[in-house]
CSV table of C-alpha atoms in Angstrom, one decimal:
chain,number,residue,atom,x,y,z
A,1,MET,CA,0.0,0.0,0.0
A,2,THR,CA,1.4,3.4,-1.0
A,3,GLN,CA,2.2,5.9,1.7
A,4,SER,CA,1.3,9.6,2.2
A,5,VAL,CA,2.7,12.4,4.2
A,6,VAL,CA,0.6,15.0,6.2
A,7,VAL,CA,2.4,18.4,6.4
A,8,GLN,CA,1.0,20.5,9.3
A,9,VAL,CA,1.8,24.2,9.0
A,10,GLY,CA,1.3,26.9,11.6
A,11,GLN,CA,-1.0,26.9,14.5
A,12,CYS,CA,-4.1,26.1,12.5
A,13,GLY,CA,-2.5,23.3,10.6
A,14,ASN,CA,-1.1,21.7,13.7
A,15,GLN,CA,-4.3,21.9,15.6
A,16,ILE,CA,-6.2,20.2,12.8
A,17,GLY,CA,-3.4,17.7,12.3
A,18,CYS,CA,-3.4,16.7,16.0
A,19,CYS,CA,-7.2,16.1,15.7
A,20,PHE,CA,-6.7,14.1,12.5
A,21,TRP,CA,-4.1,11.8,14.0
A,22,ASP,CA,-6.2,11.1,17.1
A,23,LEU,CA,-9.3,10.3,15.0
A,24,ALA,CA,-7.2,8.2,12.6
A,25,LEU,CA,-5.9,6.1,15.5
A,26,ARG,CA,-9.4,5.6,16.8
A,27,GLU,CA,-10.5,4.3,13.4
A,28,HIS,CA,-7.7,1.9,13.1
A,29,ALA,CA,-8.1,0.7,16.7
A,30,ALA,CA,-11.8,-0.1,16.0
A,31,VAL,CA,-10.8,-2.3,13.0
A,32,ASN,CA,-7.5,-3.7,14.2
A,33,GLN,CA,-8.6,-5.7,17.2
A,34,LYS,CA,-5.4,-7.9,17.3
A,35,GLY,CA,-3.0,-5.0,17.7
A,36,ILE,CA,-0.9,-6.0,14.7
A,37,TYR,CA,0.9,-3.6,12.4
A,38,ASP,CA,-1.0,-4.3,9.2
A,39,GLU,CA,-1.1,-2.9,5.7
A,40,ALA,CA,-3.9,-0.5,6.4
A,41,ILE,CA,-2.2,1.3,9.3
A,42,SER,CA,1.2,1.4,7.4
A,43,SER,CA,-0.2,4.0,4.9
A,44,PHE,CA,0.1,6.8,7.5
A,45,PHE,CA,2.1,5.3,10.4
A,46,ARG,CA,5.5,3.7,10.9
A,47,ASN,CA,5.9,1.0,13.6
A,48,VAL,CA,9.0,1.5,15.8
A,49,ASP,CA,8.5,-1.8,17.6
A,50,THR,CA,10.4,-4.5,15.7
A,51,ARG,CA,9.1,-7.4,17.8
A,52,ALA,CA,7.1,-10.0,15.9
A,53,VAL,CA,4.7,-12.8,16.7
A,54,GLY,CA,4.4,-15.9,14.6
A,55,HIS,CA,1.5,-18.2,13.7
A,56,LYS,CA,1.0,-21.0,11.3
A,57,VAL,CA,-1.3,-20.9,8.3
A,58,PHE,CA,-1.6,-24.2,6.4
A,59,GLY,CA,1.6,-25.4,7.9
A,60,SER,CA,3.7,-22.3,7.1
A,61,LEU,CA,4.9,-19.8,9.7
A,62,TYR,CA,4.0,-16.2,9.2
A,63,GLN,CA,5.5,-13.3,11.2
A,64,GLU,CA,3.5,-10.3,12.2
A,65,GLN,CA,4.7,-7.1,13.9
A,66,ILE,CA,3.3,-6.2,17.3
A,67,LEU,CA,1.6,-2.8,17.3
A,68,GLU,CA,3.3,-1.1,20.2
A,69,LYS,CA,4.8,2.3,19.2
A,70,LEU,CA,3.7,4.3,16.2
A,71,ARG,CA,5.1,7.4,14.5
A,72,LYS,CA,3.2,9.6,12.2
A,73,SER,CA,4.3,9.3,8.5
A,74,ALA,CA,6.4,12.3,7.9
A,75,GLU,CA,9.7,11.0,6.7
A,76,HIS,CA,11.4,7.9,5.4
A,77,CYS,CA,8.6,6.9,3.0
A,78,ASP,CA,9.7,4.4,0.4
A,79,CYS,CA,6.7,4.7,-2.0
A,80,LEU,CA,5.2,8.1,-1.6
A,81,GLN,CA,1.8,8.9,-3.2
A,82,CYS,CA,0.9,12.4,-2.1
A,83,PHE,CA,1.4,15.2,0.3
A,84,PHE,CA,-1.4,16.7,2.3
A,85,ILE,CA,-0.7,20.3,3.4
A,86,ILE,CA,-2.9,21.9,6.0
A,87,HIS,CA,-2.5,25.6,6.5
A,88,SER,CA,-4.4,28.8,7.2
A,89,MET,CA,-4.7,31.6,4.6
A,90,GLY,CA,-4.9,34.3,7.2
A,91,GLY,CA,-2.2,35.7,9.5
A,92,GLY,CA,0.7,33.9,11.3
A,93,THR,CA,3.3,31.6,9.9
A,94,GLY,CA,0.9,29.1,8.3
A,95,SER,CA,0.1,31.2,5.2
A,96,GLY,CA,3.6,31.9,4.1
A,97,LEU,CA,5.3,28.7,5.2
A,98,GLY,CA,2.6,26.6,3.7
A,99,THR,CA,2.9,28.1,0.2
A,100,PHE,CA,6.7,28.0,0.5
A,101,LEU,CA,6.6,24.3,1.1
A,102,LEU,CA,4.5,23.9,-2.1
A,103,LYS,CA,7.5,25.2,-4.1
A,104,VAL,CA,10.0,23.0,-2.3
A,105,LEU,CA,7.8,19.9,-2.7
A,106,GLU,CA,7.3,20.6,-6.4
A,107,ASP,CA,11.0,20.8,-7.0
A,108,GLU,CA,12.0,17.8,-4.8
A,109,PHE,CA,9.0,15.5,-5.6
A,110,PRO,CA,7.6,16.6,-9.0
A,111,GLU,CA,5.8,13.3,-9.5
A,112,VAL,CA,4.0,13.4,-6.2
A,113,HIS,CA,0.5,14.9,-6.0
A,114,ARG,CA,0.0,17.9,-3.7
A,115,PHE,CA,-3.4,18.2,-1.9
A,116,VAL,CA,-3.8,21.4,0.0
A,117,THR,CA,-6.4,22.1,2.7
A,118,SER,CA,-6.6,25.9,2.9
A,119,ILE,CA,-8.6,27.6,5.7
A,120,TYR,CA,-9.9,30.9,4.4
A,121,PRO,CA,-10.3,33.7,7.0
A,122,SER,CA,-13.7,35.3,7.4
A,123,ALA,CA,-14.3,39.1,7.1
A,124,GLU,CA,-14.4,39.2,10.9
A,125,ASP,CA,-10.9,37.8,11.2
A,126,ASP,CA,-8.8,39.6,13.8
A,127,VAL,CA,-5.7,39.8,11.6
A,128,ILE,CA,-5.8,43.2,9.8
A,129,THR,CA,-3.3,42.2,7.1
A,130,SER,CA,-4.9,38.8,6.3
A,131,PRO,CA,-6.0,40.0,2.8
A,132,TYR,CA,-2.4,40.5,2.0
A,133,ASN,CA,-1.4,37.1,3.3
A,134,SER,CA,-4.3,35.5,1.5
A,135,ILE,CA,-3.7,37.1,-1.9
A,136,LEU,CA,0.0,36.1,-1.9
A,137,ALA,CA,-0.9,32.6,-0.8
A,138,MET,CA,-3.5,32.3,-3.6
A,139,LYS,CA,-0.8,33.0,-6.3
A,140,GLU,CA,1.3,30.1,-5.0
A,141,LEU,CA,-1.8,27.8,-4.8
A,142,ASN,CA,-2.7,28.7,-8.4
A,143,GLU,CA,0.8,27.8,-9.6
A,144,HIS,CA,2.0,24.9,-7.5
A,145,ALA,CA,-0.9,22.9,-6.1
A,146,ASP,CA,-2.6,20.0,-7.8
A,147,CYS,CA,-5.8,20.1,-5.7
A,148,VAL,CA,-7.0,22.7,-3.2
A,149,LEU,CA,-9.8,22.1,-0.8
A,150,PRO,CA,-10.8,25.6,0.3
A,151,ILE,CA,-12.6,25.8,3.7
A,152,ASP,CA,-14.2,28.9,5.1
A,153,ASN,CA,-14.0,29.7,8.8
A,154,GLN,CA,-17.4,31.3,8.8
A,155,SER,CA,-19.0,28.2,7.2
A,156,LEU,CA,-17.5,26.0,9.9
A,157,PHE,CA,-18.7,28.2,12.6
A,158,ASP,CA,-22.3,28.3,11.1
A,159,ILE,CA,-22.2,24.5,11.0
A,160,ILE,CA,-21.1,24.1,14.6
A,161,SER,CA,-23.8,26.6,15.6
A,162,LYS,CA,-26.5,24.5,13.9
A,163,ILE,CA,-25.2,21.3,15.6
A,164,ASP,CA,-25.2,23.1,18.9
A,165,LEU,CA,-28.8,24.2,18.4
A,166,MET,CA,-29.8,20.6,17.4
A,167,VAL,CA,-28.0,19.1,20.4
A,168,ASN,CA,-29.5,21.6,22.9
A,169,SER,CA,-33.0,21.7,21.4
A,170,GLY,CA,-34.0,18.4,23.0
A,171,LYS,CA,-35.7,17.3,19.7
A,172,LEU,CA,-35.2,14.0,17.9
A,173,GLY,CA,-34.2,12.3,21.2
A,174,THR,CA,-30.8,13.9,21.2
A,175,ILE,CA,-28.4,12.5,23.8
A,176,VAL,CA,-25.0,14.0,24.4
A,177,LYS,CA,-22.4,12.7,26.8
A,178,PRO,CA,-21.3,15.1,29.5
A,179,LYS,CA,-17.7,15.8,28.2
A,180,SER,CA,-18.2,15.6,24.5
A,181,LEU,CA,-16.3,17.9,22.1
A,182,ILE,CA,-19.4,20.0,21.4
A,183,THR,CA,-20.7,20.3,24.9
A,184,SER,CA,-17.2,21.3,26.1
A,185,ASN,CA,-17.7,24.4,24.0
A,186,ALA,CA,-21.3,25.1,25.2
A,187,GLU,CA,-20.2,28.1,27.3
A,188,ALA,CA,-18.5,29.6,24.3
A,189,PHE,CA,-21.7,29.5,22.4
A,190,LYS,CA,-23.6,31.1,25.3
A,191,LYS,CA,-21.1,33.9,26.0
A,192,ARG,CA,-20.2,34.4,22.3
A,193,HIS,CA,-16.7,35.4,23.5
A,194,LYS,CA,-14.8,32.9,21.3
A,195,LYS,CA,-15.3,30.5,18.5
A,196,PRO,CA,-15.4,26.7,19.1
A,197,PHE,CA,-12.2,26.0,17.3
A,198,ASP,CA,-11.9,22.4,18.6
A,199,ALA,CA,-15.2,21.4,17.0
A,200,MET,CA,-14.4,23.3,13.8
A,201,ASN,CA,-11.0,21.5,13.6
A,202,ASN,CA,-12.8,18.2,14.1
A,203,ILE,CA,-14.9,18.7,11.0
A,204,VAL,CA,-11.8,19.4,8.9
A,205,ALA,CA,-10.0,16.4,10.4
A,206,ASN,CA,-13.0,14.2,9.5
A,207,LEU,CA,-12.9,15.6,5.9
A,208,LEU,CA,-9.3,14.4,5.7
A,209,LEU,CA,-10.2,11.0,7.3
A,210,ASN,CA,-12.9,10.4,4.6
A,211,LEU,CA,-10.5,11.7,1.9
A,212,THR,CA,-7.8,9.2,2.8
A,213,SER,CA,-10.1,6.3,3.7
A,214,SER,CA,-9.6,4.5,0.4
A,215,ALA,CA,-5.8,4.7,1.0
A,216,ARG,CA,-6.1,3.2,4.5
A,217,PHE,CA,-8.9,0.6,4.2
A,218,GLU,CA,-10.3,-1.9,1.8
A,219,GLY,CA,-13.4,-1.4,-0.3
A,220,SER,CA,-15.3,-2.7,-3.3
A,221,LEU,CA,-14.6,0.5,-5.2
A,222,ASN,CA,-11.6,2.2,-3.7
A,223,MET,CA,-10.5,5.5,-5.3
A,224,ASP,CA,-6.8,6.2,-5.7
A,225,LEU,CA,-6.0,9.7,-4.5
A,226,ASN,CA,-4.3,10.5,-7.8
A,227,GLU,CA,-7.7,9.8,-9.5
A,228,ILE,CA,-9.2,12.8,-7.7
A,229,SER,CA,-7.1,15.4,-9.6
A,230,MET,CA,-7.2,13.2,-12.8
A,231,ASN,CA,-11.0,13.1,-12.9
A,232,LEU,CA,-12.1,16.4,-11.2
A,233,VAL,CA,-9.5,18.9,-12.6
A,234,PRO,CA,-10.1,19.4,-16.3
A,235,PHE,CA,-8.0,22.5,-16.5
A,236,PRO,CA,-4.7,23.2,-14.6
A,237,GLN,CA,-5.9,26.4,-12.7
A,238,LEU,CA,-9.4,25.2,-11.9
A,239,HIS,CA,-8.2,22.8,-9.2
A,240,TYR,CA,-10.3,24.2,-6.3
A,241,LEU,CA,-12.8,21.6,-5.0
A,242,VAL,CA,-15.8,22.4,-2.9
A,243,SER,CA,-16.2,19.8,-0.1
A,244,SER,CA,-19.3,18.8,1.8
A,245,LEU,CA,-19.5,16.2,4.5
A,246,THR,CA,-22.4,14.2,5.9
A,247,PRO,CA,-23.1,13.5,8.7
A,248,LEU,CA,-21.4,16.6,10.0
A,249,TYR,CA,-21.7,15.5,13.6
A,250,THR,CA,-19.1,12.8,13.2
A,251,LEU,CA,-18.3,12.6,16.9
A,252,ALA,CA,-18.9,9.2,18.5
A,253,ASP,CA,-20.0,10.9,21.7
A,254,VAL,CA,-22.8,12.9,20.1
A,255,ASN,CA,-25.7,10.5,19.8
A,256,ILE,CA,-28.0,12.1,17.1
A,257,PRO,CA,-30.3,9.7,15.2
A,258,PRO,CA,-28.5,8.8,11.9
A,259,ARG,CA,-29.8,10.1,8.6
A,260,ARG,CA,-31.3,7.7,6.1
A,261,LEU,CA,-29.0,6.8,3.2
A,262,ASP,CA,-30.9,8.7,0.5
A,263,GLN,CA,-31.2,11.7,2.8
A,264,MET,CA,-27.4,11.7,3.3
A,265,PHE,CA,-26.9,12.1,-0.5
A,266,SER,CA,-29.4,15.0,-0.6
A,267,ASP,CA,-27.6,16.7,2.3
A,268,ALA,CA,-24.3,16.5,0.5
A,269,PHE,CA,-25.6,18.9,-2.2
A,270,SER,CA,-27.3,21.2,0.2
A,271,LYS,CA,-25.7,24.6,0.9
A,272,ASP,CA,-25.9,24.0,4.6
A,273,HIS,CA,-23.4,21.1,4.4
A,274,GLN,CA,-20.8,22.9,2.3
A,275,LEU,CA,-17.5,23.7,4.0
A,276,ILE,CA,-17.3,27.0,2.0
A,277,ARG,CA,-20.0,29.6,1.6
A,278,GLY,CA,-21.8,28.7,-1.7
A,279,ASP,CA,-24.7,27.0,-3.2
A,280,PRO,CA,-23.5,24.4,-5.8
A,281,LYS,CA,-27.0,23.5,-6.9
A,282,HIS,CA,-27.3,27.0,-8.4
A,283,SER,CA,-23.9,27.0,-9.9
A,284,LEU,CA,-22.1,25.0,-12.7
A,285,TYR,CA,-20.5,21.6,-12.1
A,286,LEU,CA,-17.4,20.7,-13.9
A,287,ALA,CA,-17.1,17.3,-12.2
A,288,CYS,CA,-18.1,15.7,-8.9
A,289,ALA,CA,-16.8,12.8,-6.7
A,290,LEU,CA,-18.8,10.9,-4.1
A,291,MET,CA,-16.6,9.1,-1.5
A,292,VAL,CA,-18.9,6.8,0.5
A,293,ARG,CA,-17.9,4.8,3.6
A,294,GLY,CA,-19.8,2.0,5.3
A,295,ASN,CA,-22.2,-0.8,4.2
A,296,VAL,CA,-23.4,0.9,1.0
A,297,GLN,CA,-23.9,-0.9,-2.3
A,298,ILE,CA,-22.9,0.3,-5.8
A,299,SER,CA,-26.6,0.2,-6.7
A,300,ASP,CA,-27.3,2.7,-3.9
A,301,LEU,CA,-24.8,5.0,-5.4
A,302,ARG,CA,-26.2,4.8,-8.9
A,303,ARG,CA,-29.7,5.2,-7.8
A,304,ASN,CA,-29.0,8.4,-5.9
A,305,ILE,CA,-26.9,9.8,-8.7
A,306,GLU,CA,-29.8,9.3,-11.1
A,307,ARG,CA,-32.2,10.8,-8.6
A,308,LEU,CA,-30.1,14.0,-8.1
A,309,LYS,CA,-28.8,14.5,-11.6
A,310,PRO,CA,-31.8,16.5,-12.9
A,311,ALA,CA,-31.4,19.1,-10.2
A,312,LEU,CA,-27.7,19.6,-10.9
A,313,GLN,CA,-26.3,21.6,-13.8
A,314,PHE,CA,-23.1,20.1,-15.4
A,315,VAL,CA,-21.0,21.7,-18.2
A,316,SER,CA,-22.3,20.6,-21.6
A,317,TRP,CA,-19.1,18.7,-22.4
A,318,ASN,CA,-19.0,16.6,-19.2
A,319,GLN,CA,-22.6,15.5,-18.4
A,320,GLU,CA,-21.3,12.2,-17.1
A,321,GLY,CA,-18.6,13.8,-14.9
A,322,TRP,CA,-19.1,11.6,-11.8
A,323,LYS,CA,-16.4,9.7,-9.9
A,324,THR,CA,-17.4,7.3,-7.1
A,325,SER,CA,-15.7,5.5,-4.3
A,326,LEU,CA,-16.8,2.8,-1.8
A,327,CYS,CA,-14.8,2.1,1.3
A,328,SER,CA,-16.2,-0.7,3.5
A,329,VAL,CA,-15.0,0.8,6.9
A,330,PRO,CA,-17.3,3.5,8.2
A,331,PRO,CA,-16.2,6.3,10.6
A,332,VAL,CA,-16.3,5.4,14.3
A,333,GLY,CA,-19.8,5.7,15.7
A,334,HIS,CA,-21.6,5.7,12.3
A,335,SER,CA,-22.9,3.2,9.9
A,336,HIS,CA,-22.1,5.2,6.8
A,337,SER,CA,-20.8,8.6,5.7
A,338,LEU,CA,-20.3,10.6,2.5
A,339,LEU,CA,-17.7,13.1,1.4
A,340,ALA,CA,-18.6,15.0,-1.8
A,341,LEU,CA,-15.9,16.9,-3.7
A,342,ALA,CA,-17.2,19.1,-6.5
A,343,ASN,CA,-15.4,21.2,-9.0
A,344,ASN,CA,-18.0,23.9,-9.1
A,345,THR,CA,-18.1,27.6,-10.0
A,346,CYS,CA,-19.7,28.5,-6.6
A,347,VAL,CA,-16.2,29.1,-5.3
A,348,LYS,CA,-16.0,32.3,-7.4
A,349,PRO,CA,-17.7,34.6,-4.8
A,350,THR,CA,-15.1,33.6,-2.2
A,351,PHE,CA,-12.3,34.7,-4.6
A,352,ILE,CA,-14.2,37.9,-5.5
A,353,GLU,CA,-14.6,38.8,-1.8
A,354,LEU,CA,-10.9,38.1,-1.2
A,355,ARG,CA,-9.9,40.4,-4.0
A,356,GLU,CA,-12.2,43.2,-2.8
A,357,ARG,CA,-10.9,42.9,0.8
A,358,PHE,CA,-7.3,43.1,-0.6
A,359,MET,CA,-8.0,46.1,-2.8
A,360,ARG,CA,-9.5,48.1,0.1
A,361,LEU,CA,-6.2,47.9,1.8
A,362,TYR,CA,-3.9,48.1,-1.2
A,363,LYS,CA,-5.5,51.2,-2.7
A,364,LYS,CA,-4.5,53.1,0.5
A,365,LYS,CA,-1.1,51.2,0.6
A,366,ALA,CA,-2.1,50.5,4.2
A,367,HIS,CA,0.3,48.3,6.2
A,368,LEU,CA,2.2,47.6,2.9
A,369,HIS,CA,5.5,48.9,4.3
A,370,HIS,CA,5.7,45.9,6.7
A,371,TYR,CA,5.9,43.6,3.7
A,372,LEU,CA,8.3,45.7,1.6
A,373,GLN,CA,10.8,45.6,4.5
A,374,VAL,CA,11.3,41.9,3.9
A,375,GLU,CA,14.2,41.1,1.6
A,376,GLY,CA,12.9,39.9,-1.8
A,377,MET,CA,9.4,41.3,-1.4
A,378,GLU,CA,8.5,44.1,-3.8
A,379,GLU,CA,5.2,45.8,-4.6
A,380,SER,CA,5.2,44.0,-7.9
A,381,CYS,CA,4.6,40.7,-6.0
A,382,PHE,CA,1.1,42.1,-4.9
A,383,ARG,CA,0.3,43.2,-8.5
A,384,GLU,CA,1.2,39.8,-9.9
A,385,ALA,CA,-0.8,38.1,-7.2
A,386,VAL,CA,-4.0,40.1,-7.8
A,387,SER,CA,-3.6,39.6,-11.5
A,388,SER,CA,-3.3,35.9,-11.0
A,389,LEU,CA,-6.5,35.9,-8.9
A,390,SER,CA,-8.4,38.1,-11.4
A,391,ALA,CA,-7.4,35.7,-14.2
A,392,LEU,CA,-8.8,32.8,-12.2
A,393,ILE,CA,-12.1,34.7,-11.6
A,394,GLN,CA,-12.3,35.4,-15.3
A,395,GLU,CA,-12.0,31.7,-16.1
A,396,TYR,CA,-15.0,31.0,-13.7
A,397,ASN,CA,-16.9,33.8,-15.4
A,398,GLN,CA,-16.4,32.2,-18.8
A,399,LEU,CA,-17.7,28.9,-17.5
A,400,ASP,CA,-20.7,30.5,-15.9
A,401,ALA,CA,-21.5,32.2,-19.2
A,402,THR,CA,-22.1,28.7,-20.7
A,403,LYS,CA,-24.9,27.8,-18.2
A,404,SER,CA,-27.7,28.8,-20.6
A,405,MET,CA,-26.2,26.8,-23.5
A,406,PRO,CA,-28.3,23.8,-24.6
A,407,VAL,CA,-27.0,20.4,-23.8
A,408,GLN,CA,-26.5,18.2,-26.8
A,409,ASP,CA,-27.8,14.7,-26.4
A,410,ILE,CA,-24.9,12.8,-28.0
A,411,PRO,CA,-26.0,9.2,-28.8
A,412,ARG,CA,-23.9,6.5,-27.2
A,413,LEU,CA,-22.0,4.0,-29.3
A,414,SER,CA,-24.0,0.9,-30.2
A,415,ILE,CA,-22.5,-2.5,-31.0
A,416,ALA,CA,-23.8,-4.1,-34.1
A,417,VAL,CA,-24.8,-7.7,-33.7
């Protein structure tokens, strides 16, 4: 099984990364009852315990390593498949260091795919210069990333607020354990003094768990991570994928009645489940991937795709732009889950808002001198960055202009008997 490396950058990346490793170990512990270092856990962890146990199978002695001490997969990978970079687009070290690593990884490992999870700051972000950091980071993401999963802080906060209301409403027979991740932040919701970052990080970590599930566990229709960019990115610059996750309350200690399977598919295309502000149903799809975990059949996938297709608008030249994956191991505490990744033009408003926030500061040259004092940083860097972002927005505009074009019903090839 090929290996992957998770690169955690800055405070945001490290907090999400710590949550990801904790949840990943829980998943493997639920499956690996014998405590043996198997192929599934080797995809992201190295075993430092060299002891082995032997047992006979059909008369032959097999050796298995005891699972005693694990290290996160960050170095010494023999067969590397991809890098996952987690960083923030706002202030601090995460923005600059994350995009710098993209350049280094592209030079050192040109054949390895680079998946980036970028956390976009909201307009209420407390870092004044975050538009500058974000605009510079966007240029590097445009040029050096293979796939970017943009996630909006405000969307995460809205989702957690809805879960909190659901948990505390007393409806649907909701039961929450006393020290669950959400209830530990209940006072933060009441006082409104701070955002529940632990619960927000948990959602992003679960996104990464579902994204990597096919690389870690068996399934009847596993999706190689390289297939995501191969099937969902038709043009080099349009590699920003809108993600939605259902169920969102993927905490084993929050006992909310599970959604029906068909309802889970409907939720994935609802704007309330998107991890970035946008409504994909009213925008144009270039392609879409459905990564399902649990006891779900291929027939269930096909039935729901056929049910949802009439309400979704795909580009005329890729009406069959679906990619599907089935992993047999569900998340801990759930019978099934779904991660939807869509290359959709609904990301465009986020980029437009980012450009507007940047221009408000840049027109006044406010705080610009702090950046120009850094060696190698010139004002032309900002002009090139905003030009790169404007070119990206224009590409989405051109795609949106084709929404009203009629779809040609091209007949399928038939085999003469």
